[in-house]
Structure formats: C-alpha cells, structure tokens
Short mmCIF file of C-alpha atoms in Angstrom, two decimals:
data_model
loop_
_atom_site.label_atom_id
_atom_site.label_comp_id
_atom_site.label_asym_id
_atom_site.label_seq_id
_atom_site.Cartn_x
_atom_site.Cartn_y
_atom_site.Cartn_z
CA MET N 1 244.79 112.75 91.83
CA LYS N 2 243.46 109.49 90.49
CA GLU N 3 239.82 110.60 90.84
CA GLU N 4 240.65 113.84 89.06
CA THR N 5 242.28 111.94 86.19
CA ILE N 6 239.28 109.65 85.83
CA ARG N 7 236.82 112.55 85.97
CA SER N 8 238.77 114.46 83.34
CA ALA N 9 238.97 111.39 81.10
CA LYS N 10 235.22 110.83 81.36
CA GLU N 11 234.52 114.41 80.39
CA GLN N 12 236.82 114.17 77.43
CA LEU N 13 235.20 110.89 76.32
CA VAL N 14 231.74 112.42 76.52
CA ASN N 15 233.01 115.32 74.42
CA GLN N 16 234.51 112.85 71.94
CA VAL N 17 231.23 110.94 71.59
CA THR N 18 229.35 114.22 71.15
CA GLY N 19 231.89 115.19 68.51
CA LEU N 20 231.42 111.86 66.73
CA LEU N 21 227.68 112.37 66.53
CA ALA N 22 228.11 115.94 65.35
CA GLY N 23 230.62 114.80 62.74
CA MET N 24 228.21 112.17 61.46
CA GLU N 25 225.44 114.78 61.14
CA GLU N 26 227.82 117.10 59.29
CA SER N 27 228.92 114.37 56.90
CA ILE N 28 225.30 113.59 56.05
CA ARG N 29 224.43 117.28 55.63
CA THR N 30 227.35 117.99 53.32
CA GLY N 31 227.13 114.73 51.37
CA GLN N 32 230.57 113.58 52.46
CA PRO N 33 231.63 110.29 50.81
CA VAL N 34 231.74 107.22 53.03
CA HIS N 35 235.53 106.71 52.85
CA GLU N 36 236.09 110.18 54.34
CA THR N 37 233.54 109.43 57.04
CA GLU N 38 235.34 106.17 57.81
CA GLN N 39 238.64 108.01 58.24
CA PHE N 40 237.00 110.60 60.50
CA LEU N 41 235.49 107.85 62.68
CA TRP N 42 238.76 105.92 62.86
CA ASP N 43 240.78 108.96 63.92
CA LYS N 44 238.28 109.78 66.65
CA LEU N 45 238.07 106.18 67.88
CA MET N 46 241.87 106.05 68.15
CA ILE N 47 241.77 109.11 70.39
CA MET N 48 239.02 107.53 72.47
CA GLY N 49 240.99 104.28 72.76
CA HIS N 50 243.99 106.20 74.08
CA LYS N 51 241.83 107.97 76.65
CA LEU N 52 240.16 104.72 77.77
CA LEU N 53 243.52 103.01 78.19
CA GLU N 54 244.64 106.00 80.22
CA VAL N 55 241.65 105.42 82.50
CA PHE N 56 242.55 101.73 82.73
CA PHE N 57 246.04 102.57 84.01
CA ALA N 58 244.61 105.07 86.47
CA LEU N 59 242.23 102.47 87.91
CA CYS N 60 244.86 99.78 88.33
CA VAL N 61 246.34 99.46 91.82
CA GLY N 62 249.87 100.78 91.86
CA ASP N 63 250.51 101.31 95.57
CA GLU N 64 250.52 98.50 98.15
CA GLY N 65 251.60 100.40 101.22
CA GLU N 66 254.83 101.44 102.79
CA LEU N 67 256.32 97.94 103.06
CA VAL N 68 255.86 94.77 100.99
CA MET N 69 257.05 91.30 101.97
CA LEU N 70 258.34 89.26 99.01
CA PRO N 71 257.92 85.44 98.98
CA ASP N 72 261.64 84.93 99.59
CA GLY N 73 261.27 86.65 102.95
CA ARG N 74 262.84 89.95 101.97
CA GLN N 75 261.01 93.13 102.89
CA VAL N 76 261.12 96.00 100.41
CA ARG N 77 260.20 99.61 100.91
CA ARG N 78 258.17 101.98 98.77
CA LEU N 79 260.61 104.42 97.20
CA LYS N 80 259.88 108.10 97.60
CA THR N 81 259.95 109.10 93.94
CA LEU N 82 257.73 107.81 91.16
CA HIS N 83 259.59 105.95 88.43
CA PRO N 84 258.60 106.46 84.80
CA LYS N 85 258.00 103.72 82.26
CA ARG N 86 257.15 104.32 78.63
CA TYR N 87 254.49 102.10 77.13
CA VAL N 88 253.64 102.13 73.43
CA SER N 89 250.23 100.64 72.61
CA ILE N 90 248.24 100.40 69.39
CA PHE N 91 246.57 103.66 70.50
CA GLY N 92 249.83 105.52 71.01
CA SER N 93 252.36 105.99 73.79
CA PHE N 94 252.02 106.53 77.54
CA ASP N 95 254.47 107.81 80.13
CA LEU N 96 253.49 105.88 83.23
CA GLU N 97 254.56 107.24 86.62
CA ARG N 98 254.69 104.20 88.90
CA VAL N 99 255.16 103.43 92.55
CA VAL N 100 258.06 100.99 92.91
CA TYR N 101 259.64 99.06 95.76
CA GLY N 102 263.24 98.34 96.61
CA THR N 103 265.88 98.74 99.31
CA ARG N 104 266.70 102.34 98.47
CA GLU N 105 266.92 104.78 95.59
CA GLY N 106 269.63 103.98 93.10
CA GLN N 107 269.44 100.25 93.77
CA LYS N 108 267.58 97.62 91.74
CA ILE N 109 263.79 97.97 91.59
CA GLU N 110 262.49 94.80 93.22
CA TYR N 111 258.79 95.21 92.63
CA ALA N 112 256.43 97.45 90.61
CA PRO N 113 252.75 96.71 91.39
CA LEU N 114 251.39 98.47 88.31
CA ASP N 115 253.69 96.52 85.99
CA ARG N 116 252.65 93.20 87.49
CA ARG N 117 248.94 94.04 87.64
CA CYS N 118 248.87 95.16 83.99
CA GLY N 119 251.24 92.50 82.71
CA LEU N 120 253.49 95.14 81.14
CA PRO N 121 256.21 93.82 78.84
CA GLU N 122 259.84 94.22 79.75
CA GLY N 123 260.35 96.63 76.87
CA VAL N 124 258.20 99.56 75.84
CA PHE N 125 256.04 97.99 73.11
CA SER N 126 252.73 96.33 73.96
CA TYR N 127 252.35 92.64 73.25
CA LEU N 128 249.43 93.36 70.92
CA LEU N 129 251.49 95.87 68.96
CA GLN N 130 254.37 93.39 68.77
CA ASP N 131 251.97 90.73 67.50
CA TRP N 132 250.59 92.98 64.78
CA GLU N 133 253.97 94.25 63.67
CA GLN N 134 255.72 90.91 63.58
CA SER N 135 252.77 89.20 61.93
CA LEU N 136 253.10 91.73 59.11
CA ALA N 137 256.89 91.38 59.15
CA GLN N 138 256.55 87.72 58.22
CA GLU N 139 255.17 88.83 54.87
CA MET N 140 256.76 92.21 54.11
CA PRO N 141 260.01 94.13 54.67
CA PHE N 142 260.40 95.95 57.98
CA ALA N 143 260.31 99.38 56.33
CA GLN N 144 257.02 98.48 54.68
CA VAL N 145 255.64 97.28 58.02
CA SER N 146 256.51 100.64 59.54
CA ALA N 147 254.87 102.55 56.71
CA THR N 148 251.75 100.35 56.76
CA LEU N 149 251.14 100.69 60.49
CA ALA N 150 251.94 104.40 60.38
CA LYS N 151 249.13 104.81 57.89
CA ILE N 152 246.73 102.87 60.14
CA LEU N 153 247.82 103.83 63.66
CA GLY N 154 249.32 107.24 63.03
CA PHE N 155 252.84 106.64 64.36
CA LYS N 156 255.98 105.05 62.96
CA GLN N 157 258.30 102.39 64.26
CA SER N 158 261.96 102.45 63.33
CA VAL N 159 263.24 99.59 61.24
CA ASN N 160 265.87 98.98 63.92
CA SER N 161 263.15 98.54 66.58
CA LEU N 162 261.24 96.11 64.36
CA GLU N 163 264.36 94.06 63.70
CA ARG N 164 265.19 93.85 67.42
CA MET N 165 261.60 92.91 68.17
CA ASP N 166 261.79 90.12 65.57
CA ARG N 167 264.90 88.67 67.20
CA ASP N 168 263.48 88.96 70.71
CA MET N 169 260.29 87.17 69.70
CA ALA N 170 262.22 84.39 67.96
CA GLU N 171 264.02 83.52 71.21
CA ALA N 172 260.86 81.68 72.29
CA ALA N 173 260.70 79.52 69.14
CA ASP N 174 262.67 76.51 70.40
CA ALA N 175 260.74 76.33 73.67
CA PHE N 176 257.48 76.64 71.75
CA TRP N 177 258.30 73.67 69.53
CA GLU N 178 259.28 71.59 72.56
CA ALA N 179 255.93 72.38 74.18
CA GLN N 180 253.82 71.39 71.19
CA PRO N 181 251.36 68.60 72.01
CA THR N 182 251.29 65.42 69.98
CA PRO N 183 248.37 65.47 67.53
CA ALA N 184 245.45 63.19 68.36
CA ALA N 185 246.02 59.78 66.79
CA ASP N 186 242.51 59.59 65.34
CA LYS N 187 243.10 62.85 63.46
CA GLU N 188 246.34 61.74 61.83
CA GLY N 189 246.82 60.25 58.38
CA GLU N 190 247.95 56.68 57.63
CA LEU N 191 251.52 57.57 56.59
CA LEU N 192 254.16 59.62 58.40
CA VAL N 193 256.30 61.65 56.01
CA ILE N 194 259.54 63.42 56.92
CA THR N 195 261.48 65.56 54.49
CA ALA N 196 264.29 68.13 54.44
CA ASP N 197 266.06 70.41 52.01
CA GLY N 198 268.54 73.27 51.90
CA LYS N 199 267.88 76.80 50.70
CA GLY N 200 270.37 79.64 50.35
CA VAL N 201 269.81 82.90 52.21
CA PRO N 202 271.50 86.05 50.79
CA MET N 203 273.90 87.40 53.41
CA ARG N 204 275.75 90.65 53.89
CA LYS N 205 279.32 90.42 52.72
CA THR N 206 280.72 90.89 56.20
CA THR N 207 279.02 87.72 57.41
CA ALA N 208 279.21 85.53 54.31
CA SER N 209 281.43 82.50 54.76
CA MET N 210 282.31 79.25 53.08
CA GLU N 211 279.82 76.43 53.28
CA THR N 212 280.68 72.85 54.04
CA ALA N 213 279.55 70.03 51.84
CA ALA N 214 276.68 69.31 54.21
CA GLY N 215 275.19 72.71 53.45
CA GLN N 216 275.36 72.82 49.68
CA SER N 217 272.25 73.25 47.59
CA ALA N 218 270.47 70.04 46.65
CA THR N 219 268.78 71.39 43.51
CA PRO N 220 270.09 69.68 40.38
CA SER N 221 271.84 72.08 38.02
CA PRO N 222 272.92 71.54 34.42
CA ASP N 223 276.33 72.88 35.39
CA PRO N 224 276.90 72.81 39.19
CA GLY N 225 280.26 74.55 38.84
CA LYS N 226 278.80 77.68 37.26
CA PRO N 227 277.31 80.38 39.53
CA LYS N 228 273.68 81.24 38.95
CA PRO N 229 273.10 84.55 37.15
CA GLY N 230 272.72 87.51 39.47
CA ILE N 231 274.18 85.79 42.54
CA THR N 232 277.67 86.73 43.67
CA PRO N 233 279.64 83.68 44.83
CA GLY N 234 280.00 83.50 48.60
CA THR N 235 277.05 85.77 49.42
CA LYS N 236 274.67 83.01 50.50
CA LYS N 237 274.50 80.77 53.53
CA MET N 238 272.58 77.54 53.26
CA ALA N 239 269.67 77.21 55.67
CA LEU N 240 268.18 73.80 56.40
CA LEU N 241 264.44 73.22 56.39
CA GLY N 242 262.61 70.17 57.68
CA ALA N 243 258.95 69.20 57.51
CA VAL N 244 256.85 66.42 58.98
CA TYR N 245 253.22 65.53 58.35
CA THR N 246 250.86 62.60 58.03
CA VAL N 247 248.71 61.75 55.04
CA ASP N 248 246.42 58.95 53.93
CA ARG N 249 247.43 56.37 51.35
CA PHE N 250 246.69 57.22 47.71
CA PRO N 251 247.36 54.26 45.39
CA ARG N 252 248.01 55.13 41.73
CA THR N 253 249.34 53.50 38.59
CA PRO N 254 252.38 54.68 36.63
CA GLU N 255 250.03 55.58 33.80
CA GLN N 256 248.01 57.88 36.04
CA VAL N 257 251.18 59.64 37.17
CA ILE N 258 252.38 60.17 33.60
CA GLU N 259 248.96 61.46 32.59
CA SER N 260 248.97 63.98 35.44
CA LEU N 261 252.46 65.19 34.51
CA PHE N 262 252.00 65.52 30.76
CA ARG N 263 248.31 66.31 30.34
CA SER N 264 247.47 69.60 28.66
CA PRO N 265 245.79 72.24 30.85
CA SER N 266 242.98 72.34 28.29
CA SER N 267 242.60 68.56 28.24
CA ALA N 268 239.01 67.37 28.20
CA THR N 269 239.75 64.20 30.15
CA ASN N 270 238.30 63.64 33.59
CA PRO N 271 240.03 65.48 36.44
CA VAL N 272 242.87 63.56 38.02
CA PRO N 273 242.00 62.41 41.58
CA LYS N 274 243.82 64.36 44.26
CA ARG N 275 245.61 63.04 47.31
CA ALA N 276 244.12 63.90 50.70
CA GLU N 277 245.49 67.00 52.41
CA PRO N 278 248.49 66.56 54.73
CA GLN N 279 247.56 66.55 58.41
CA PHE N 280 249.38 68.55 61.10
CA LYS N 281 252.06 69.74 58.71
CA ARG N 282 254.88 71.26 60.73
CA VAL N 283 257.84 73.07 59.23
CA ARG N 284 261.06 74.26 60.86
CA ALA N 285 264.03 76.12 59.42
CA GLU N 286 267.45 76.81 60.91
CA LEU N 287 270.56 78.75 60.01
CA LEU N 288 273.25 77.75 62.51
CA ARG N 289 277.01 77.44 62.34
CA ASP N 290 279.61 76.16 64.79
CA GLU N 291 282.95 77.81 65.51
CA ALA N 292 284.49 76.04 62.52
CA GLY N 293 281.77 77.42 60.24
CA THR N 294 280.17 74.05 59.51
CA THR N 295 276.43 73.38 59.27
CA ALA N 296 276.51 70.57 61.86
CA PRO N 297 274.41 72.50 64.45
CA GLN N 298 271.51 73.08 62.08
CA VAL N 299 271.59 69.46 60.90
CA GLU N 300 271.44 68.34 64.53
CA LYS N 301 268.59 70.74 65.32
CA ILE N 302 266.37 69.88 62.33
CA PHE N 303 266.98 66.12 62.12
CA GLY N 304 266.84 65.78 65.89
CA TRP N 305 263.43 67.42 65.79
CA LEU N 306 262.29 65.21 62.89
CA ALA N 307 263.32 62.12 64.87
CA GLN N 308 261.45 63.41 67.91
CA GLU N 309 258.32 63.97 65.80
CA ALA N 310 258.62 60.50 64.28
CA THR N 311 258.79 59.01 67.79
CA SER N 312 255.93 60.96 69.35
CA ARG N 313 253.58 60.74 66.37
CA ASN N 314 254.20 57.06 65.72
CA PRO N 315 254.77 55.58 69.20
CA ASP N 316 253.74 52.03 68.31
CA GLY N 317 255.65 52.03 65.02
CA LYS N 318 252.59 50.98 63.01
CA LYS N 319 252.65 53.87 60.57
CA PRO N 320 255.03 53.54 57.62
CA ILE N 321 257.69 56.27 57.92
CA LEU N 322 258.61 57.76 54.56
CA HIS N 323 261.80 59.77 54.14
CA LEU N 324 261.07 61.76 50.99
CA MET N 325 263.82 64.05 49.64
CA ASP N 326 265.98 64.91 46.66
CA GLY N 327 269.39 63.39 45.98
CA GLN N 328 271.59 65.31 48.46
CA GLU N 329 273.63 62.55 50.07
CA SER N 330 274.57 64.57 53.16
CA LEU N 331 270.88 64.84 54.07
CA TRP N 332 270.28 61.13 53.45
CA ASP N 333 273.28 60.43 55.72
CA ALA N 334 271.76 62.67 58.38
CA GLY N 335 268.52 60.75 58.07
CA LEU N 336 270.31 57.48 58.72
CA GLU N 337 272.11 58.98 61.71
CA TYR N 338 269.04 60.44 63.41
CA LEU N 339 266.55 57.82 62.23
CA PRO N 340 268.70 54.67 62.60
CA GLU N 341 267.46 51.36 61.28
CA ASP N 342 267.56 49.74 64.71
CA ARG N 343 264.95 52.25 65.98
CA PHE N 344 262.94 53.24 62.92
CA LYS N 345 261.67 51.38 59.91
CA VAL N 346 262.10 54.03 57.22
CA THR N 347 261.40 53.86 53.50
CA GLU N 348 263.62 56.25 51.54
CA ILE N 349 261.94 57.79 48.49
CA LEU N 350 263.66 60.02 45.93
CA ASP N 351 261.56 62.97 44.84
CA LEU N 352 260.19 62.21 41.36
CA PHE N 353 260.48 65.79 40.13
CA HIS N 354 264.23 65.77 40.67
CA VAL N 355 264.38 62.53 38.70
CA LEU N 356 262.37 64.16 35.94
CA THR N 357 264.77 67.13 35.91
CA TYR N 358 267.67 64.77 35.28
CA LEU N 359 265.71 62.88 32.64
CA TRP N 360 265.02 66.06 30.69
CA GLU N 361 268.69 67.03 30.94
CA ALA N 362 269.71 63.63 29.55
CA VAL N 363 267.14 63.69 26.74
CA HIS N 364 268.23 67.16 25.63
CA LEU N 365 271.66 65.71 24.93
CA PHE N 366 270.01 63.81 22.08
CA HIS N 367 266.99 65.89 21.04
CA PRO N 368 266.38 69.67 20.87
CA ASN N 369 264.53 71.38 23.67
CA GLY N 370 260.80 71.55 22.93
CA SER N 371 260.88 68.95 20.18
CA PRO N 372 258.26 66.17 19.94
CA GLU N 373 261.09 63.63 19.93
CA ALA N 374 262.34 64.91 23.31
CA SER N 375 258.87 64.71 24.84
CA ARG N 376 258.27 61.17 23.57
CA PHE N 377 261.68 59.98 24.77
CA VAL N 378 261.16 61.43 28.26
CA ARG N 379 257.76 59.77 28.55
CA THR N 380 259.24 56.45 27.53
CA LEU N 381 262.06 56.67 30.07
CA LEU N 382 259.77 57.90 32.84
CA ASP N 383 257.34 55.06 32.18
CA GLN N 384 260.17 52.57 32.65
CA ILE N 385 261.31 54.24 35.88
CA LEU N 386 257.79 54.26 37.29
CA HIS N 387 257.53 50.55 36.52
CA GLY N 388 260.73 49.87 38.50
CA ALA N 389 263.09 49.51 35.54
CA VAL N 390 265.78 52.00 36.57
CA GLU N 391 268.62 49.77 35.39
CA SER N 392 266.98 49.50 31.98
CA VAL N 393 266.90 53.30 31.70
CA ILE N 394 270.57 53.51 32.65
CA SER N 395 271.46 50.90 30.02
CA THR N 396 269.39 52.62 27.33
CA LEU N 397 270.98 56.02 27.95
CA ARG N 398 274.51 54.63 28.15
CA ARG N 399 274.13 52.68 24.91
CA LYS N 400 272.64 55.70 23.15
CA GLY N 401 275.39 57.92 24.54
CA GLU N 402 278.13 55.62 23.25
CA GLU N 403 276.59 55.77 19.80
CA GLU N 404 275.77 59.47 19.54
CA LEU N 405 277.65 61.62 22.08
CA ARG N 406 281.15 63.08 22.05
CA GLY N 407 283.22 65.46 24.19
CA GLN N 408 281.65 67.26 27.15
CA SER N 409 278.24 65.69 26.56
CA VAL N 410 279.66 62.31 27.56
CA ALA N 411 280.70 63.67 30.96
CA VAL N 412 277.26 65.26 31.47
CA LEU N 413 275.56 61.96 30.72
CA GLU N 414 277.86 60.08 33.11
CA ARG N 415 276.95 62.50 35.90
CA ILE N 416 273.25 61.89 35.26
CA LEU N 417 273.68 58.12 35.16
CA GLY N 418 275.68 58.31 38.40
CA TYR N 419 272.73 60.09 40.03
CA PHE N 420 270.39 57.29 38.94
CA ARG N 421 272.79 54.55 40.06
CA ASN N 422 273.35 56.11 43.48
CA ASN N 423 269.62 56.53 44.09
CA ALA N 424 268.21 53.40 42.42
CA HIS N 425 267.28 51.92 45.82
CA ARG N 426 265.13 55.01 46.42
CA MET N 427 263.40 54.79 43.04
CA ILE N 428 261.22 51.70 43.47
CA TYR N 429 258.23 53.70 42.30
CA ASP N 430 256.08 50.77 41.24
CA GLU N 431 256.02 49.57 44.85
CA TYR N 432 255.57 53.07 46.27
CA LEU N 433 252.60 53.80 44.00
CA ALA N 434 250.92 50.48 44.74
CA ALA N 435 251.30 51.16 48.49
CA GLY N 436 249.77 54.63 48.12
CA TYR N 437 252.97 56.46 49.10
CA PRO N 438 253.68 60.05 47.98
CA ILE N 439 256.59 60.28 45.54
CA ALA N 440 257.04 64.06 45.26
CA SER N 441 258.50 66.40 47.87
CA GLY N 442 256.20 69.30 47.14
CA VAL N 443 255.75 70.09 50.84
CA ILE N 444 259.42 70.87 51.49
CA GLU N 445 259.87 72.54 48.10
CA GLY N 446 256.92 74.77 48.93
CA ALA N 447 258.40 75.46 52.36
CA CYS N 448 261.72 76.54 50.83
CA ARG N 449 259.84 78.90 48.57
CA CYS N 450 257.47 80.30 51.20
CA VAL N 451 259.84 80.49 54.16
CA VAL N 452 262.95 81.72 52.37
CA LYS N 453 262.46 82.88 48.81
CA ASP N 454 259.18 84.79 49.15
CA ARG N 455 260.38 86.82 52.14
CA MET N 456 264.16 86.71 52.30
CA GLU N 457 265.31 86.75 48.67
CA ARG N 458 263.59 89.91 47.49
CA SER N 459 265.54 92.38 45.41
CA GLY N 460 268.45 93.87 47.31
CA MET N 461 267.84 91.97 50.55
CA ARG N 462 270.88 90.89 52.54
CA TRP N 463 270.80 89.41 56.05
CA VAL N 464 273.07 89.06 59.06
CA LEU N 465 273.13 85.63 60.67
CA ASP N 466 271.09 86.42 63.79
CA GLY N 467 268.45 88.34 61.85
CA ALA N 468 268.14 85.62 59.23
CA ARG N 469 267.81 82.92 61.87
CA ALA N 470 265.09 84.85 63.68
CA MET N 471 263.10 85.37 60.51
CA LEU N 472 263.44 81.69 59.54
CA ASN N 473 262.23 80.60 62.98
CA LEU N 474 259.17 82.84 62.93
CA ARG N 475 258.32 82.23 59.27
CA SER N 476 258.34 78.50 59.98
CA ILE N 477 255.89 78.90 62.84
CA SER N 478 253.65 81.09 60.69
CA LEU N 479 253.76 78.63 57.76
CA SER N 480 252.87 75.81 60.16
CA GLY N 481 249.66 77.67 61.07
CA LEU N 482 250.80 78.17 64.66
CA TRP N 483 251.25 81.94 64.89
CA GLU N 484 248.42 82.60 67.34
CA PRO N 485 249.35 79.74 69.72
CA PHE N 486 252.96 80.91 69.53
CA THR N 487 252.21 84.52 70.48
CA GLN N 488 250.10 83.38 73.46
CA PHE N 489 252.82 80.93 74.50
CA ARG N 490 255.46 83.63 74.32
CA ILE N 491 253.43 86.16 76.31
CA HIS N 492 252.65 83.59 79.02
CA ARG N 493 256.31 82.55 79.19
CA GLU N 494 257.59 86.12 79.35
CA LEU N 495 255.17 87.19 82.07
CA GLN N 496 256.12 84.19 84.17
CA ARG N 497 259.77 85.19 83.81
CA ILE N 498 259.23 88.90 84.48
CA TYR N 499 256.74 88.44 87.32
CA PRO N 500 257.59 85.07 88.91
CA TYR N 501 255.72 85.79 92.11
CA ALA N 502 253.12 87.91 93.84
CA PRO N 503 254.10 89.58 97.11
CA ALA N 504 253.40 87.55 100.25
CA ASN N 505 250.98 90.17 101.58
CA ASP N 506 249.03 90.33 98.30
CA GLU N 507 246.69 87.36 98.71
CA ASN N 508 243.73 88.79 96.82
CA LYS N 509 245.51 89.56 93.57
CA THR N 510 246.36 87.09 90.83
CA LEU N 511 249.16 87.28 88.32
CA LEU N 512 248.06 88.32 84.87
CA LEU N 513 249.25 85.61 82.49
CA ALA N 514 248.11 86.93 79.13
CA ALA N 515 247.82 90.38 77.62
#
C-alpha cells in the first residue's frame, strides 16, 4: 500500500512538473502578463507541496511491530484498527490513518509512532502554520489574518480557531522569559534602565470591572475626573507594562535639551547629537486580577521580573540602576518594594515629558494656548527645572497664581504644584544630565503604544480577560525582537511534553525536537 502511494505520488508530481513547463510555454506564447504567470506557478507549487508532504508521511515509519515496550516497563499492543488524525499544513489538510498502541480498543492511546516520528502537534494545525498565523495576528485582527492567509494559501481559518491558537501559544510565555539567557556583559550599555507604565485595554462589558488605585492610568490629564471622549466609563482594564534595557551614558546640558525640544523642524542649526541605541531592550505586559479584582498579581509579575533582570544583568552592582517613570505613586511604591534600598542602589527619575505636560497646563492658566508669551514662559520655567531649581519654579507659579488667578484655576494650579512638590526628589535634572542619564521614558511610552494601542484599541475592539492577556504576552515578545526564539522554544517544549520518551525497543530512532 505504501509503495503504491509513493508510486502514484511520483507520477502525479511528474505530471505537475510537465504541466508547469507547458503552462510556462503557453504564457509566453499568448503574452500572458507576469502577475498571472506568478499566480499560475504558485497554485501549482501549492499542489506539489501537498503531494510531497503526502509522500513524506507515507515514508515515515508508523508501525513498530505487534508489541512495544515503553520505558516505564509497560508493554502495549498494536490496536487492530487504524486511528485517524487530521493535520492542517500550509499546503492544506491531511487525514492521516495511523497505527497506534495501547491496552485495547476504547482505552487511552499510549503510543503513536507516526506522531512521534513526525513531531505532530497535539492539535490539528502545523507548527509552521501556527507561527505564520500568530505572527500576523500580532499586527492585524484575527478576521484579517484569516482573509490574508486564505488569499495566499487557499483555505480559511475561523476566527475562533485563531483566538484559541493565540491563547494556547501564550501559555509558553512565562516559561520562555524564565529561560532567557543573561546578555553578554561586554555587549551591554553602561546604565541599566527599568521603567513601567499602565495602559487601558478596552474590555467587553461582561468582563469590565472596577480598577483599584494601583491600576489607574498614569497619564496626566487636565481634568482627571472627566472621562475621555469616546470611552465609556468602566469599559477598560488597566494593563501593566514593564521594560528593561541598558544604554551608554550621554551627557548633555540643559541648553541642549531645551534646544532639542523647541527647535523648529526647518531649523538650519546643526543636528542634535543622538543617544546610543538601547541594548537588549525587553518588554513585558500583563493583565492579571486576583479574586478581589485588584491589580496586585500583575504588579508582582512585572516588578518581580524587573527586579530579576536588574539582578542578573548587574550582578556586581557596578552599573547605575535608573528607575525612569511618570508620576504614578503606586508604581514608584512598587519599585521600592521590589527594588529595596538594602539590595539595589536605584536613582529615581521623573519622565521630563510628563513634567513638560504639567508646565504647559500651568502656563495656559496665565497665557493663551499658542501665544508667544506662553512659549517664552514655558521655556523659562523648564530652564530653571533643568538647572535643578524646582522650588524656584513652584514659588514663581504660586506667587503668580495669587496675583492673577481666581476660582477653579486656583485649584488646578495647586494640583500642578503638588505634582512638582511630590516629585522634586526625582527632578534633579542638572545632576542626571551631567551624569549622562536618560530623562525621558520614551521606551515605555512607545511600548504602551505598540503593544496595546496599535493592536488592541482599534475601532470597535473589545477583549475578554484571557484573550487580552494572551495578546499582551505575545505582543511583548514580538516587540522585544524575540518572536523566532520564542516559537522554537515553544515547539521544543511542547514536543518534550507530548513525546517524553521513545519506546525501549526503539534504539535507532531519535525524538524530533523541532518542526
């Protein structure tokens, strides 16, 4: 039967190749455009790929005799009937009829030689197909993934299957992070930077719940009590993102910083020097809740990981550790808990762009938006802050507020001044700049945008908790540039779980560890 299958497949492949050549001759004769020729070739090659994979399965050993001895000493018997398994590859689907071993029909299948030899996944979808589909799913909605691959491969996947596949793949994320090697010390930068921020994920109404204070958004708002336009209160859950990287020192002056912030795009001045690229930037995101609905589990997961990274990537403690974030006190508190002063020497730095947001809000209490007076006042205040004169800025704004403001504006100004007072010890920018430290949290802001907003906040999107968590886990791995290592890690791990042993009487065969 096997020889007949192989012979038939070879004949069909020869016919396919002959057809390809004939099709090429016809396209040349009729003047067919190249894009139509490409489609013709692709369709034929897909058919050939299916036939070749069929031959591969036929050649693989699927019968190891009447009896097989398992390593645990149990002897299993070849069952009389063949057992089917569906396998969906990039070339299409197969219905594999396999020899299997067990105690008797109706009981658990103990061993399937073909499955082990081919490294078949537990489900029906090939590991390569899963890789392609989920790689696309990190960038586009599941329905779009299905339509895109249907156009290329000629068959559709249901959105439900793609969602389940996403969740199944994400189950390996935690183990993958734990297995990551420490970067080589000579490849690292001079400074170790850790940062974290929260980002809301739109949830379905049935799963939306109240957030605790630890999970509230850290982005400054002119009126925190007013919902943002277009967002229904209670429809978001706050995810927590963390990032760690190393970077070389980059000393600057306050004047250089102000010039880079306020220079015109068409300015003819010399280009502003750029900081060296971050090294081994790793990003993780979590959306976890405990039974009480608090965000404590995700805080523990992300800050525990940040502390672990700080330990492994700075074992001798010689690198300055910079904790660079916005003004969310719950995250600073978490930093102190997981990076305690008795174990880590950490410099807390408040993100300059959040400071600038508050400065603009304060200035617009006195000068109209877009006015030259507002711009000059902001530059003056920012120059003082960058020179370490935070208290002077607070005094200037308070004195000006007492002279010019009334009513609600007074309360707004007090909130802004409270932000500066509470974070003054994190705003020693003259020292940070002289030491070459970064003072902006662009890495975590970019992560919030790329991981969450660009994929999970598209028009009409709503998530359930498990689905959102899976997407956050996989998007983080992708953003960290680790997708390929992750897929290989997951395949290896799954095959070890599915096929933990070779039979005791199968000495000449090795376990396939990667697809």
